[in-house]
Coordinates of C-alpha atoms and ligand atoms in Angstrom, one line a residue:
M1 CA 44.6 -67.4 -7.5
N2 CA 43.3 -66.3 -4.5
F3 CA 43.2 -62.6 -3.6
S4 CA 45.4 -62.8 -0.8
E5 CA 48.2 -63.9 -3.0
Q6 CA 47.9 -61.0 -5.2
P7 CA 50.5 -58.2 -5.1
A8 CA 47.8 -55.5 -4.5
F9 CA 46.7 -57.4 -1.5
A10 CA 50.3 -57.5 -0.1
A11 CA 50.4 -53.7 -0.6
L12 CA 47.1 -53.2 1.3
L13 CA 48.3 -55.1 4.3
D14 CA 51.6 -53.0 4.0
C15 CA 49.8 -49.8 4.3
K16 CA 47.2 -51.1 7.1
A17 CA 49.3 -49.4 9.9
Q18 CA 49.8 -46.2 8.3
E19 CA 46.0 -45.9 7.4
Q20 CA 45.1 -46.9 11.0
A21 CA 47.4 -44.2 12.5
I22 CA 45.1 -41.6 10.9
T23 CA 41.7 -41.2 12.4
L24 CA 38.4 -40.1 10.7
S25 CA 38.6 -36.7 12.3
E26 CA 42.0 -36.0 11.1
R27 CA 41.1 -37.0 7.5
F28 CA 38.5 -34.6 7.2
V29 CA 40.7 -31.9 8.8
Q30 CA 43.4 -32.7 6.3
D31 CA 41.0 -32.8 3.4
K32 CA 38.5 -30.3 3.4
E33 CA 37.1 -31.6 0.3
R34 CA 36.9 -35.1 1.4
F35 CA 33.1 -35.4 1.1
A36 CA 33.3 -34.1 -2.5
N37 CA 36.3 -36.5 -3.2
F38 CA 34.6 -39.9 -1.9
E39 CA 30.9 -39.2 -2.7
L40 CA 29.6 -40.5 -5.9
P41 CA 26.5 -39.9 -8.0
F42 CA 24.2 -42.9 -9.2
G43 CA 22.2 -40.8 -12.0
E44 CA 20.2 -38.0 -10.5
H45 CA 18.4 -39.5 -7.9
V46 CA 21.1 -41.4 -5.8
K47 CA 24.2 -40.3 -4.0
V48 CA 26.6 -42.6 -2.4
D49 CA 29.0 -41.2 0.3
F50 CA 32.1 -43.2 1.0
S51 CA 33.9 -40.4 2.8
R52 CA 33.5 -41.7 6.3
Q53 CA 35.1 -45.1 5.5
L54 CA 38.6 -45.7 7.1
W55 CA 40.2 -45.3 3.7
S56 CA 42.5 -43.1 1.5
N57 CA 42.9 -42.6 -2.3
E58 CA 45.9 -44.7 -2.0
V59 CA 43.8 -47.7 -0.6
K60 CA 41.1 -47.0 -3.1
D61 CA 43.5 -47.3 -5.9
L62 CA 45.2 -50.4 -4.5
L63 CA 41.6 -52.1 -4.2
C64 CA 40.8 -51.3 -7.8
E65 CA 44.1 -52.8 -8.7
L66 CA 43.1 -56.1 -6.6
A67 CA 40.1 -56.2 -8.7
E68 CA 41.9 -56.0 -11.8
Q69 CA 44.3 -58.6 -10.7
M70 CA 41.3 -60.9 -9.8
N71 CA 39.8 -60.4 -13.5
L72 CA 36.8 -58.5 -12.3
K73 CA 36.3 -56.9 -15.4
P74 CA 35.9 -60.0 -17.5
A75 CA 33.7 -61.5 -14.7
I76 CA 31.6 -58.7 -14.9
E77 CA 31.2 -58.9 -18.7
Q78 CA 30.2 -62.6 -18.1
L79 CA 27.6 -61.6 -15.8
F80 CA 25.6 -60.4 -19.0
G81 CA 26.1 -63.3 -21.0
E82 CA 26.7 -67.2 -21.3
N83 CA 28.3 -68.1 -17.8
L84 CA 28.9 -71.0 -15.5
F85 CA 29.2 -69.0 -12.3
N86 CA 27.1 -71.7 -10.5
H87 CA 29.5 -74.5 -11.5
T88 CA 28.5 -76.7 -8.7
E89 CA 24.9 -77.0 -9.9
G90 CA 25.9 -76.5 -13.7
R91 CA 24.0 -73.5 -13.9
A92 CA 24.5 -69.9 -15.3
A93 CA 23.7 -66.8 -13.2
L94 CA 21.8 -64.7 -15.5
H95 CA 19.5 -62.4 -13.3
T96 CA 20.6 -59.2 -15.1
A97 CA 18.8 -60.6 -18.5
L98 CA 15.5 -60.3 -16.3
R99 CA 15.5 -56.4 -16.5
M100 CA 17.0 -56.2 -20.0
P101 CA 15.1 -54.4 -22.7
K102 CA 13.6 -56.3 -25.7
T103 CA 16.3 -55.2 -27.8
E104 CA 19.1 -56.8 -26.1
R105 CA 20.4 -60.4 -26.6
V106 CA 21.8 -62.8 -24.2
Y107 CA 22.3 -66.4 -25.4
L108 CA 22.6 -69.4 -23.4
N109 CA 23.1 -72.9 -25.0
N110 CA 22.4 -71.0 -28.3
T111 CA 18.9 -69.8 -27.1
D112 CA 18.4 -66.2 -26.7
V113 CA 16.8 -65.8 -23.3
V114 CA 15.6 -62.1 -23.7
P115 CA 12.4 -63.1 -25.6
L116 CA 11.7 -65.8 -22.9
V117 CA 11.9 -63.3 -20.2
H118 CA 9.5 -60.7 -22.1
E119 CA 7.0 -63.3 -22.9
Q120 CA 6.4 -64.0 -19.1
L121 CA 6.6 -60.3 -18.5
E122 CA 3.8 -60.2 -21.1
R123 CA 1.8 -62.8 -19.2
V124 CA 2.3 -61.3 -15.9
K125 CA 1.1 -57.7 -17.3
D126 CA -2.1 -59.6 -18.9
F127 CA -2.7 -61.2 -15.9
C128 CA -2.5 -58.1 -13.8
Q129 CA -4.7 -56.4 -16.2
Q130 CA -7.4 -59.2 -15.9
I131 CA -7.4 -58.9 -12.1
H132 CA -7.3 -55.0 -11.9
S133 CA -10.2 -54.6 -14.6
G134 CA -12.4 -57.2 -12.7
Q135 CA -12.2 -59.4 -15.8
W136 CA -10.7 -62.2 -13.5
L137 CA -13.4 -63.3 -11.0
G138 CA -13.6 -65.6 -8.1
Y139 CA -15.8 -68.6 -7.7
N140 CA -18.8 -66.4 -6.8
G141 CA -18.3 -63.9 -9.3
M142 CA -16.7 -61.5 -7.2
S143 CA -13.5 -59.6 -8.1
I144 CA -10.1 -60.3 -6.3
T145 CA -9.2 -58.1 -3.5
D146 CA -6.7 -60.1 -1.5
I147 CA -3.3 -62.1 -2.8
V148 CA -1.5 -64.4 -0.5
N149 CA 2.0 -65.2 -1.7
I150 CA 3.2 -68.5 -0.4
G151 CA 6.8 -68.9 -0.7
I152 CA 10.0 -68.7 1.4
G153 CA 13.7 -67.1 1.0
G154 CA 13.9 -65.7 -2.3
S155 CA 10.4 -66.6 -3.1
D156 CA 9.2 -64.3 -0.5
L157 CA 11.6 -61.9 0.8
G158 CA 12.2 -59.9 -2.7
P159 CA 8.3 -59.7 -3.3
A160 CA 7.6 -58.8 0.3
V161 CA 10.4 -56.2 0.7
V162 CA 9.5 -54.3 -2.3
T163 CA 5.6 -54.6 -2.1
E164 CA 6.0 -53.2 1.5
A165 CA 8.7 -50.6 0.6
L166 CA 6.5 -49.1 -2.0
H167 CA 3.4 -48.9 0.2
C168 CA 2.8 -45.6 -1.0
Y169 CA 2.2 -46.8 -4.5
Q170 CA -0.4 -49.5 -3.6
D171 CA -3.4 -48.1 -5.6
Q172 CA -4.6 -51.3 -7.5
G173 CA -7.3 -52.2 -4.7
I174 CA -5.2 -55.4 -4.0
R175 CA -3.9 -56.2 -0.6
A176 CA -0.9 -58.4 -0.5
H177 CA 0.0 -60.9 2.3
F178 CA 3.0 -63.2 2.7
V179 CA 3.2 -66.7 4.3
S180 CA 6.4 -68.2 4.5
N181 CA 7.0 -69.9 7.7
M182 CA 6.6 -73.4 8.8
D183 CA 4.9 -72.1 11.8
G184 CA 1.2 -72.3 10.9
A185 CA 0.6 -69.2 13.0
Q186 CA 1.6 -67.2 10.1
L187 CA -0.9 -69.1 7.7
A188 CA -3.6 -68.8 10.5
Q189 CA -3.3 -65.2 10.8
V190 CA -3.3 -64.3 7.2
L191 CA -6.4 -66.5 6.8
E192 CA -8.3 -64.7 9.5
Q193 CA -7.9 -61.6 7.2
V194 CA -9.2 -62.9 3.9
N195 CA -12.3 -63.9 2.2
A196 CA -12.1 -67.2 0.3
E197 CA -14.4 -65.6 -2.6
R198 CA -12.0 -62.9 -3.3
T199 CA -8.4 -64.3 -2.5
L200 CA -5.9 -65.5 -5.0
F201 CA -3.2 -67.7 -3.6
I202 CA 0.2 -67.4 -5.4
V203 CA 2.4 -70.5 -4.6
S204 CA 5.9 -69.3 -5.5
S205 CA 8.5 -71.8 -5.5
K206 CA 11.8 -72.1 -7.7
T207 CA 11.7 -76.0 -7.3
F208 CA 8.2 -76.4 -6.0
T209 CA 9.6 -79.0 -3.4
T210 CA 10.3 -76.6 -0.6
D211 CA 8.6 -78.1 2.3
E212 CA 7.5 -75.0 4.1
T213 CA 5.8 -73.7 0.9
M214 CA 4.4 -77.0 0.0
T215 CA 2.9 -77.5 3.5
N216 CA 1.5 -74.0 3.5
A217 CA 0.0 -74.4 0.0
K218 CA -1.7 -77.7 0.8
A219 CA -3.2 -76.1 4.1
A220 CA -4.3 -73.2 2.1
R221 CA -5.9 -75.4 -0.6
A222 CA -7.7 -77.4 2.0
W223 CA -8.8 -74.2 3.7
F224 CA -10.1 -72.7 0.3
L225 CA -12.0 -76.2 -0.4
S226 CA -13.7 -76.0 3.1
H227 CA -15.2 -72.8 1.7
C228 CA -16.2 -73.6 -1.8
A229 CA -16.1 -77.3 -1.9
D230 CA -15.5 -77.6 -5.6
E231 CA -12.0 -78.4 -6.8
H232 CA -12.9 -76.9 -10.3
H233 CA -12.8 -73.5 -8.7
I234 CA -9.1 -73.9 -7.5
K235 CA -7.9 -72.6 -10.8
K236 CA -9.6 -69.2 -10.3
H237 CA -7.9 -68.9 -6.8
F238 CA -4.5 -70.6 -7.1
V239 CA -1.7 -69.7 -9.5
A240 CA 1.9 -70.8 -9.3
V241 CA 5.4 -69.4 -10.2
S242 CA 8.0 -72.0 -10.6
T243 CA 10.6 -73.6 -12.9
N244 CA 9.1 -77.0 -12.4
S245 CA 6.1 -77.4 -14.4
E246 CA 5.7 -81.3 -13.3
A247 CA 5.6 -80.7 -9.7
V248 CA 3.1 -77.7 -10.1
Q249 CA 0.6 -80.0 -12.2
A250 CA 1.1 -82.6 -9.4
F251 CA 0.1 -80.1 -6.9
G252 CA -3.2 -79.5 -8.9
I253 CA -2.3 -76.4 -10.5
D254 CA -2.8 -76.2 -14.3
T255 CA 0.3 -75.1 -16.4
E256 CA -1.8 -72.5 -17.9
Q257 CA -1.9 -71.0 -14.3
M258 CA 1.8 -71.3 -14.0
F259 CA 4.3 -68.2 -14.5
E260 CA 7.6 -69.8 -15.5
F261 CA 11.1 -68.8 -14.7
W262 CA 14.5 -70.6 -15.3
D263 CA 17.3 -72.3 -13.5
W264 CA 19.6 -69.6 -14.5
V265 CA 17.8 -67.3 -12.0
G266 CA 19.0 -67.7 -8.3
G267 CA 16.1 -67.9 -5.8
R268 CA 17.6 -64.8 -4.0
F269 CA 18.0 -62.9 -7.2
S270 CA 14.4 -63.8 -8.7
L271 CA 12.1 -60.7 -7.8
W272 CA 12.6 -59.3 -11.2
S273 CA 11.0 -62.4 -12.9
A274 CA 7.5 -63.7 -12.3
I275 CA 8.3 -64.2 -8.6
G276 CA 7.4 -60.4 -8.6
L277 CA 3.8 -61.0 -9.4
P278 CA 2.8 -59.8 -6.0
I279 CA 4.5 -56.5 -6.7
A280 CA 3.0 -56.0 -10.1
L281 CA -0.5 -56.8 -8.7
T282 CA -0.5 -54.4 -5.8
L283 CA 1.4 -51.6 -7.5
G284 CA 0.7 -52.2 -11.1
F285 CA 2.5 -53.5 -13.9
E286 CA 4.0 -50.0 -14.9
R287 CA 5.6 -49.8 -11.4
F288 CA 7.1 -53.2 -11.9
E289 CA 8.7 -52.0 -15.1
Q290 CA 10.0 -49.0 -13.3
L291 CA 11.5 -51.2 -10.7
L292 CA 13.1 -53.3 -13.5
N293 CA 14.5 -50.2 -15.4
G294 CA 16.1 -49.0 -12.2
A295 CA 17.6 -52.4 -11.5
H296 CA 18.9 -52.2 -15.4
A297 CA 20.2 -48.8 -15.1
M298 CA 22.5 -50.2 -12.2
D299 CA 23.4 -53.0 -14.5
Q300 CA 24.6 -50.8 -17.0
H301 CA 26.5 -48.6 -14.2
L302 CA 28.3 -52.0 -13.1
R303 CA 29.2 -52.7 -16.7
H304 CA 30.5 -49.6 -17.9
T305 CA 31.7 -47.4 -15.0
P306 CA 35.6 -47.4 -14.1
F307 CA 36.0 -49.0 -10.8
E308 CA 37.1 -45.9 -9.3
Q309 CA 33.6 -44.6 -9.5
N310 CA 31.7 -47.8 -9.7
I311 CA 29.4 -47.9 -6.8
P312 CA 28.7 -51.7 -6.4
V313 CA 32.4 -52.5 -7.1
L314 CA 33.5 -50.0 -4.3
M315 CA 31.1 -51.2 -2.1
A316 CA 32.5 -54.6 -2.4
L317 CA 36.1 -53.6 -2.3
L318 CA 35.3 -51.6 1.0
S319 CA 34.0 -54.9 2.5
I320 CA 37.1 -56.6 1.4
W321 CA 39.3 -53.9 3.0
N322 CA 37.1 -54.0 6.3
I323 CA 37.0 -57.7 6.7
N324 CA 40.2 -58.8 5.2
V325 CA 42.5 -56.1 6.2
L326 CA 40.9 -54.2 9.1
G327 CA 39.3 -57.3 10.5
Y328 CA 35.7 -56.0 10.8
R329 CA 33.6 -59.3 10.3
S330 CA 30.0 -57.8 10.5
E331 CA 28.0 -55.1 8.6
G332 CA 25.2 -53.4 9.5
V333 CA 22.4 -51.7 7.4
F334 CA 20.4 -49.0 8.8
P335 CA 17.4 -47.8 6.5
Y336 CA 16.0 -44.7 7.9
C337 CA 12.6 -45.7 6.5
Q338 CA 9.9 -47.7 8.1
D339 CA 8.8 -49.0 4.9
L340 CA 12.1 -50.8 4.5
K341 CA 11.7 -52.7 7.5
R342 CA 12.5 -56.0 6.1
F343 CA 15.2 -54.8 3.8
P344 CA 18.0 -56.1 6.4
S345 CA 16.3 -59.5 6.1
F346 CA 16.3 -59.6 2.4
L347 CA 20.1 -58.5 2.4
Q348 CA 20.7 -61.3 5.0
Q349 CA 19.5 -63.8 2.4
L350 CA 21.1 -61.9 -0.6
N351 CA 24.7 -61.6 0.9
M352 CA 24.9 -64.5 3.6
E353 CA 23.4 -67.3 1.3
S354 CA 25.4 -65.8 -1.3
N355 CA 28.8 -65.4 0.3
G356 CA 28.6 -67.7 3.4
K357 CA 31.1 -70.0 1.9
S358 CA 34.4 -71.2 2.8
V359 CA 35.4 -73.4 -0.2
N360 CA 37.0 -71.7 -3.2
N361 CA 36.1 -72.3 -6.9
Q362 CA 38.8 -74.9 -7.1
G363 CA 37.5 -76.8 -4.3
E364 CA 39.8 -75.8 -1.6
V365 CA 39.2 -74.5 1.6
V366 CA 40.2 -70.6 2.0
S367 CA 42.6 -69.4 4.2
H368 CA 41.0 -65.9 4.4
N369 CA 37.7 -64.5 5.6
T370 CA 34.6 -64.3 3.5
G371 CA 30.9 -63.2 3.8
P372 CA 30.3 -61.2 6.8
I373 CA 27.3 -61.3 9.2
V374 CA 24.8 -58.8 7.8
W375 CA 22.2 -57.3 9.9
G376 CA 20.2 -54.3 10.6
E377 CA 17.0 -52.5 11.5
V378 CA 15.2 -49.4 10.6
G379 CA 16.2 -46.0 12.2
T380 CA 15.4 -44.7 14.6
N381 CA 14.2 -48.0 16.2
G382 CA 18.0 -49.4 16.1
Q383 CA 19.2 -46.4 18.1
H384 CA 17.2 -47.6 21.0
A385 CA 18.3 -51.1 20.7
F386 CA 22.0 -51.8 19.4
F387 CA 23.6 -48.5 18.5
Q388 CA 25.0 -48.4 22.1
L389 CA 27.3 -50.9 20.8
L390 CA 28.1 -49.5 17.7
H391 CA 29.4 -46.4 19.6
Q392 CA 31.0 -47.7 22.4
G393 CA 31.4 -51.4 22.1
S394 CA 34.6 -53.5 21.9
Q395 CA 34.1 -54.4 18.2
V396 CA 33.7 -52.1 15.1
V397 CA 30.8 -52.7 12.8
P398 CA 30.8 -50.8 9.6
G399 CA 27.3 -49.6 8.6
D400 CA 25.4 -48.4 5.9
F401 CA 22.8 -45.8 6.4
I402 CA 20.1 -45.4 3.8
G403 CA 17.9 -42.4 3.8
F404 CA 15.4 -40.5 1.4
A405 CA 15.2 -36.7 1.2
R406 CA 11.5 -36.6 0.5
T407 CA 8.7 -38.8 1.8
C408 CA 5.1 -39.6 0.4
Y409 CA 3.8 -39.5 4.0
D410 CA 2.5 -36.1 5.2
Y411 CA 4.5 -35.7 8.5
P412 CA 7.2 -33.2 7.6
E413 CA 8.3 -32.8 11.1
H414 CA 9.0 -36.6 11.6
H415 CA 10.7 -36.6 8.4
R416 CA 13.1 -33.9 9.1
K417 CA 13.8 -35.5 12.7
L418 CA 14.3 -39.0 11.1
L419 CA 16.6 -37.5 8.6
A420 CA 18.7 -35.4 11.3
N421 CA 18.9 -38.6 13.3
M422 CA 20.4 -40.6 10.4
L423 CA 22.8 -37.8 9.9
A424 CA 23.6 -37.3 13.6
Q425 CA 24.5 -41.2 14.1
A426 CA 26.6 -41.5 11.2
E427 CA 28.3 -38.3 12.4
A428 CA 28.8 -39.6 16.1
M429 CA 30.1 -42.9 14.8
A430 CA 32.7 -41.0 12.7
F431 CA 33.8 -38.4 15.0
G432 CA 32.8 -39.6 18.7
K433 CA 33.7 -37.4 21.5
N434 CA 37.1 -37.3 23.4
Y435 CA 38.0 -37.0 26.9
E436 CA 38.7 -33.6 26.9
Q437 CA 35.3 -32.6 25.4
V438 CA 33.5 -34.8 27.7
A439 CA 35.4 -33.4 30.6
Q440 CA 34.6 -30.0 29.5
E441 CA 30.9 -30.8 29.2
L442 CA 30.8 -32.1 32.7
A443 CA 32.5 -29.2 34.1
V444 CA 29.9 -26.9 32.5
E445 CA 27.4 -29.2 34.1
G446 CA 29.1 -28.2 37.5
L447 CA 30.7 -31.6 38.4
T448 CA 33.7 -31.3 40.6
A449 CA 37.2 -32.4 39.2
D450 CA 37.0 -35.7 41.2
E451 CA 33.3 -36.5 39.8
I452 CA 34.7 -35.7 36.2
T453 CA 37.4 -37.9 36.8
K454 CA 35.3 -40.9 37.6
L455 CA 32.3 -40.3 34.8
A456 CA 34.1 -39.0 32.0
P457 CA 35.7 -42.3 31.0
Y458 CA 32.2 -43.9 30.6
K459 CA 31.1 -41.1 28.4
V460 CA 33.6 -41.1 25.9
M461 CA 32.8 -42.0 22.4
P462 CA 35.9 -43.4 20.4
G463 CA 34.6 -42.6 16.9
N464 CA 36.7 -43.5 14.0
R465 CA 33.8 -46.0 13.2
P466 CA 33.2 -46.3 9.4
S467 CA 30.0 -46.2 7.6
T468 CA 28.6 -45.3 4.0
T469 CA 25.6 -43.2 3.5
I470 CA 23.3 -43.9 0.5
L471 CA 21.0 -40.7 0.1
C472 CA 18.0 -40.8 -2.5
D473 CA 15.8 -38.2 -3.4
E474 CA 12.7 -40.5 -2.6
L475 CA 11.6 -44.1 -2.6
T476 CA 10.5 -44.6 -5.9
P477 CA 10.2 -48.0 -7.9
Y478 CA 13.0 -46.9 -9.9
N479 CA 15.2 -46.0 -6.9
L480 CA 14.5 -49.2 -5.2
G481 CA 15.3 -51.4 -8.3
S482 CA 18.7 -49.6 -8.6
L483 CA 19.2 -50.0 -4.7
I484 CA 18.5 -53.6 -4.8
A485 CA 20.8 -54.3 -8.0
M486 CA 23.4 -52.3 -6.2
Y487 CA 23.5 -54.6 -3.4
E488 CA 23.1 -57.7 -5.7
H489 CA 26.2 -56.7 -7.6
K490 CA 28.2 -55.8 -4.3
T491 CA 27.6 -59.4 -3.4
F492 CA 28.7 -60.7 -6.9
V493 CA 31.8 -58.6 -6.9
Q494 CA 32.8 -59.9 -3.4
G495 CA 32.2 -63.4 -4.7
I496 CA 34.5 -62.9 -7.3
L497 CA 37.1 -61.4 -5.2
W498 CA 36.9 -64.2 -2.7
N499 CA 37.0 -66.7 -5.4
I500 CA 33.8 -68.5 -4.1
N501 CA 30.6 -69.5 -5.9
S502 CA 28.2 -67.0 -4.7
F503 CA 25.1 -68.7 -6.5
D504 CA 24.9 -72.1 -4.6
Q505 CA 23.7 -72.9 -1.2
W506 CA 24.7 -76.3 -0.1
G507 CA 24.7 -75.3 3.4
V508 CA 21.1 -75.5 3.8
E509 CA 20.6 -79.1 2.6
L510 CA 21.8 -81.0 5.7
G511 CA 19.2 -79.3 8.1
K512 CA 16.4 -80.0 5.7
K513 CA 17.2 -83.7 5.3
L514 CA 17.8 -84.1 9.0
A515 CA 14.3 -82.4 9.6
S516 CA 12.6 -84.7 7.2
R517 CA 13.8 -87.8 9.3
L518 CA 12.8 -85.9 12.7
I519 CA 9.2 -85.4 11.5
D520 CA 8.8 -89.1 11.5
D521 CA 10.4 -89.4 14.9
L522 CA 8.2 -87.0 16.3
A523 CA 5.3 -88.6 14.8
D524 CA 6.2 -92.0 16.2
T525 CA 4.7 -92.7 19.5
G526 CA 7.6 -94.9 20.9
T527 CA 10.9 -93.7 22.4
T528 CA 13.5 -92.4 19.9
T529 CA 17.2 -93.8 20.3
A530 CA 18.4 -93.1 16.6
H531 CA 20.2 -89.6 17.3
D532 CA 22.7 -88.1 19.6
S533 CA 21.5 -88.0 23.3
A534 CA 20.7 -84.3 23.0
T535 CA 18.3 -84.9 20.0
N536 CA 17.1 -88.1 21.8
G537 CA 16.3 -86.4 25.0
L538 CA 14.6 -83.3 23.5
I539 CA 12.3 -85.4 21.4
A540 CA 11.4 -87.3 24.6
Q541 CA 10.5 -84.0 26.3
I542 CA 8.6 -82.7 23.4
K543 CA 6.4 -85.9 23.2
K544 CA 6.0 -85.5 27.0
W545 CA 4.6 -82.1 26.8
G546 CA 3.3 -82.2 23.3
Ligands
F6P1 O1 12.0 -71.1 -4.3 P1 12.2 -72.3 -3.6 O2 12.7 -73.4 -4.4 O3 10.8 -72.8 -3.0 O4 13.4 -72.3 -2.5 C1 13.2 -71.0 -1.5 C2 14.6 -70.8 -0.9 O5 15.1 -71.9 -0.5 C3 16.6 -71.9 -0.6 O6 16.9 -72.8 -1.6 C4 17.4 -72.1 0.6 O7 17.2 -71.5 1.4 C5 16.7 -70.3 -1.1 O8 17.9 -70.2 -1.9 C6 15.7 -70.3 -1.8 O9 15.3 -68.8 -2.2

């Protein structure tokens, strides 16, 4: 049954008007302990403050009831065992097994997958040891200083985000570069920075058929051979991470140079597997393990915490409240942390590729809204770009503020100001500034009554705009693992509530197919007439100018 037919959802709709009649300012006045009542700890390093959401205990209870009615509890249990969540591709979703300790067991088709996971982790560990100790040498007998990860989507964003986010932990003498785009500019710019003798290319692709990755990998191989001209040396400079050993071999990489993962790991959930090789190489294997441990701790929290205190469950339920009841259809994410600059892009793939669906698990078109538009930017940059709309625009965008009490950079004044700005923005969104306050300020500035009447409306900030603040003590590998897993589970729980398959992505297929036809059309020197008039017209113009 769809969630919109559940009794708890009807009750949520019933209390909407009553909830909307109370502002956040009033809620904080009425309940002096509101922060204490709505903030939740995750272990000792993370606190999540839900007090600035437009909800009450009654709404929270109804949302938790809705989760019960949608059988969330058994669904969560299935995420840790044999399941068929990705039924349209006949696959399980078992990324939680990637961060399980050796002692746990997860059977899929009568095979325990945990030893498979640890076997690959051992290989990653061993490989890191060889690279870091200088045992693995390039074709000229020199050690590796640079790695170039060639992959896209989940085979790029996860390792790129984590590697960048943990910049302060990059102490292994390895620089990481990431090439994903079909625009050759990216590859060209990376190749300008590296030396073929000391560079390792990691070709990462679950399918090993993705056109961007294959095109970049072939070009990288040609570039490499233009420097050393001996195909035998490829094995010292190219490794692969994939589920498709045949395609890896066909590309010319021996399976001994291939790290394996499995079809039960979705691309956007794969950074915990050997797809995380760039993380382990730049930060060291132990840090990669800490990242996995942080994610595993969040898995335990999801599995064993009652819904009322369960952080990812509440994040998902709040998005149901904001999207399906209050009608706010986009979600902002604002890390006040320069090293998390690509986190919004990572979350876009995680959430929008997972929940950008409008057909339910029974094959019917859904009658309710599903995945929001997820977007964001690091603070304070976003403040000088789009925060105007957040404060005074005609649409309300709930946002997540993410901050860290400590920084590894020795700029304490910067950090204090950074955090002050984060707190200020959440406060301004929540409480705004009313007409009387604005008029009073303008009077103090010496404006006449007439001038105040004219200017004040433009300066009023409506406030009552919801946000969540996620505060961590520090951006460590462990905390980052927990944070990413928190958003993974939010995405999963949303999918269960919306009764959609969060693990397929058929929507990206048509564009890929059309592009492969258009590549031939662009190469053909004649006139193209096979498409609609717009496509034909643009092809003609490209050929004229190209
Ligand atoms: O790892 P692969 O197979 O190259 O796929 C890359 C990405 O392409 C997609 O299939 C579609 O964008 C993603 O789900 C995936 O992460």
